[in-house]
PDB file of C-alpha atoms in Angstrom:
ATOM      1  CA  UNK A 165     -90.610  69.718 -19.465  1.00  0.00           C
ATOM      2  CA  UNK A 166     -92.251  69.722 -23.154  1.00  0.00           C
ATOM      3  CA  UNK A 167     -92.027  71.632 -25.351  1.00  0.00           C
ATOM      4  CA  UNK A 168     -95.074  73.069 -27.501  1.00  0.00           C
ATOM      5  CA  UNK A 169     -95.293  74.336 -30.770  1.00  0.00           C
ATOM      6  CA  UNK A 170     -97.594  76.800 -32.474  1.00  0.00           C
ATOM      7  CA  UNK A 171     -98.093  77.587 -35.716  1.00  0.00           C
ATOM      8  CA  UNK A 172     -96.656  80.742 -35.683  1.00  0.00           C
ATOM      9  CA  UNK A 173     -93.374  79.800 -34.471  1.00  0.00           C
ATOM     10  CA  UNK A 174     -92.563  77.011 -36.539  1.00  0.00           C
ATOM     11  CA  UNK A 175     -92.993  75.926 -40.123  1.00  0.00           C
ATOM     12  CA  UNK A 176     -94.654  72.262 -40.702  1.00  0.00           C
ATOM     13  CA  UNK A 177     -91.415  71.534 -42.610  1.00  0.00           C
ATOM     14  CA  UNK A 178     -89.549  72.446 -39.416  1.00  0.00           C
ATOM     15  CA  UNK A 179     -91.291  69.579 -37.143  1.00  0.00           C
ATOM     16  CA  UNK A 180     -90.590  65.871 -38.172  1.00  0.00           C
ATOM     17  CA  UNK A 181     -93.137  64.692 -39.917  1.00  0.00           C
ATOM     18  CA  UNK A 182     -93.680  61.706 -37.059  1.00  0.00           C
ATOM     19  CA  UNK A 183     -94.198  64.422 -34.472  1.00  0.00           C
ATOM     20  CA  UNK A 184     -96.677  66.861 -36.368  1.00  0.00           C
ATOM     21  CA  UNK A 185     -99.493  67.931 -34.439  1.00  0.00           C
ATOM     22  CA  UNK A 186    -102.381  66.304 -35.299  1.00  0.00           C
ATOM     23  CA  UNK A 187    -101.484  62.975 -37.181  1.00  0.00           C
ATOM     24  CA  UNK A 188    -103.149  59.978 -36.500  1.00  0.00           C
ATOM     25  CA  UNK A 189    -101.954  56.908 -37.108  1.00  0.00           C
ATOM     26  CA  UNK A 190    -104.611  54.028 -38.863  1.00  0.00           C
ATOM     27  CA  UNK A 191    -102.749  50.318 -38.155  1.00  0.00           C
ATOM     28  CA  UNK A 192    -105.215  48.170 -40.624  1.00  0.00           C
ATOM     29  CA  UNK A 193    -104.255  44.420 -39.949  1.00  0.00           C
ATOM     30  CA  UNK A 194    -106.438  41.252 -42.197  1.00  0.00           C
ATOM     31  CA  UNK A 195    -105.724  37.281 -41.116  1.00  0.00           C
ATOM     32  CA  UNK A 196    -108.244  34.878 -42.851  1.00  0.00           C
ATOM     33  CA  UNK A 197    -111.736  36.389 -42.851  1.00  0.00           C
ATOM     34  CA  UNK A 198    -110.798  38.686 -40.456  1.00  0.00           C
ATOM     35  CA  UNK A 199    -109.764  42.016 -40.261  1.00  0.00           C
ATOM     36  CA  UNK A 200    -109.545  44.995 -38.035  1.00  0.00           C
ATOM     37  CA  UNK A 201    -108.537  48.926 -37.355  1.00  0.00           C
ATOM     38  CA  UNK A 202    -106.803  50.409 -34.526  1.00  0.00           C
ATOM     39  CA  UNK A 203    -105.885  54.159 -34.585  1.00  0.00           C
ATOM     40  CA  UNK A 204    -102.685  55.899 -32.439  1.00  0.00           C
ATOM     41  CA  UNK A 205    -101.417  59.208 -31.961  1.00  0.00           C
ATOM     42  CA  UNK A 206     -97.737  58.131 -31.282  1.00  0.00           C
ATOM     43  CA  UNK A 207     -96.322  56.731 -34.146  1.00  0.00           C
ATOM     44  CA  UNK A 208     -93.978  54.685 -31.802  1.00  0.00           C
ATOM     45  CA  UNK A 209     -96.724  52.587 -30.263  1.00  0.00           C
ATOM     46  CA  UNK A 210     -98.646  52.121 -33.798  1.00  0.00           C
ATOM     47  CA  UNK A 211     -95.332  50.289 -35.039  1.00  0.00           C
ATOM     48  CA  UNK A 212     -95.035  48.711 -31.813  1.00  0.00           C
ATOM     49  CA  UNK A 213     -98.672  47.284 -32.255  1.00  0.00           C
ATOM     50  CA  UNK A 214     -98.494  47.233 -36.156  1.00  0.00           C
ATOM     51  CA  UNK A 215     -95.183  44.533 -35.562  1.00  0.00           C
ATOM     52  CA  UNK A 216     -96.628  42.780 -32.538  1.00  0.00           C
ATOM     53  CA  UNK A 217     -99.548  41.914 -35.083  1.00  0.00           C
ATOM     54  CA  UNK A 218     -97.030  41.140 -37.827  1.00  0.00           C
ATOM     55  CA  UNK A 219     -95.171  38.757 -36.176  1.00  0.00           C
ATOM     56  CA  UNK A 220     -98.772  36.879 -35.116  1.00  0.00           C
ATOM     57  CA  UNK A 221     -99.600  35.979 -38.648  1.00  0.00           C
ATOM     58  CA  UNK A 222    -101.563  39.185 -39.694  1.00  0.00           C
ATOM     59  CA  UNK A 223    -100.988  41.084 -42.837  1.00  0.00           C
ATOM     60  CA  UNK A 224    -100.582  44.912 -41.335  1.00  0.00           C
ATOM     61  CA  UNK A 225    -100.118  48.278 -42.885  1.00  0.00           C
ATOM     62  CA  UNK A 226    -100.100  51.716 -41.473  1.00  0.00           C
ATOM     63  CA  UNK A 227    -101.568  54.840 -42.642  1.00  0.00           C
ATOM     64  CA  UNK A 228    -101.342  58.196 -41.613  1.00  0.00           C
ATOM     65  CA  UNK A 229     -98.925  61.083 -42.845  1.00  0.00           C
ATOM     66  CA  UNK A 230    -101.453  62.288 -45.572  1.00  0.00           C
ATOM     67  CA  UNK A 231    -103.084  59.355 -46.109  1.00  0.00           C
ATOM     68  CA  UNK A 232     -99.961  57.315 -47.405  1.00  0.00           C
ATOM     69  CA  UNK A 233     -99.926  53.609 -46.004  1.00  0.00           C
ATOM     70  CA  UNK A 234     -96.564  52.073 -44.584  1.00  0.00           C
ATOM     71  CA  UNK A 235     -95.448  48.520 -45.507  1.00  0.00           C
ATOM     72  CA  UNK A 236     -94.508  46.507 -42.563  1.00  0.00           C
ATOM     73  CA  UNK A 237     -90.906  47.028 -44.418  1.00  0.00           C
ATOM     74  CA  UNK A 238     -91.167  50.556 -44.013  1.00  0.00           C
ATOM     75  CA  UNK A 239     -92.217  51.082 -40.641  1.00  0.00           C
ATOM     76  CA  UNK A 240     -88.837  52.445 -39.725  1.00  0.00           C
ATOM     77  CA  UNK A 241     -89.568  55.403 -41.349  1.00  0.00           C
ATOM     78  CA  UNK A 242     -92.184  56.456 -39.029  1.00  0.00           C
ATOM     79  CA  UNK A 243     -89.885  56.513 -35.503  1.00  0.00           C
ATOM     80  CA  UNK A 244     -89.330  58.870 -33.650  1.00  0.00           C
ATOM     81  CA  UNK A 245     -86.265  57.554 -32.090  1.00  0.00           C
ATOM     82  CA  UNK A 246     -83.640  55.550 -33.531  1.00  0.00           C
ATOM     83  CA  UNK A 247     -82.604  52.274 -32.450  1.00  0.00           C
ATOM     84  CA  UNK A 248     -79.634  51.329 -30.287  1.00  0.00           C
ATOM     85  CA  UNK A 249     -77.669  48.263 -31.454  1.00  0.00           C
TER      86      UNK A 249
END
């Protein structure tokens, strides 16, 4: 079952910043003379996308967070869930 949140229960500072309600995540990706925007609520399936595109040749960055943009480098920072092996 999930579990919701409301403001009066919980303090932003109390949520992980990945999970806050409300965030959306802006994947901007640019290869030659093209370029293009995606947006995701999950921050999971941005990076998922965001690498995907990476790894295809295109230059990618994500926003979101307060408007602060993520390196491909520091996509880690925006899981959820940490990595097994």
């Amino acid at each position: 079952m999930a579990t919701v949140f409301s403001d009066n229960d919980l303090e932003a500072a109390d949520i992980p910043a990945a999970s806050r309600r409300g965030d959306i995540f802006t994947i901007h990706a640019t290869r030659n003379d093209q370029s293009m925007v995606t947006h995701r609520i999950i921050p999971d399936v941005a990076v998922a996308q965001a690498r995907t595109l990476n790894d295809a040749g295109w230059r990618v960055s994500i926003s979101g967070l307060g408007g602060r943009r993520f390196s491909p480098s520091e996509f880690h920072q925006l899981l959820t869930f940490k990595r097994i092996g």
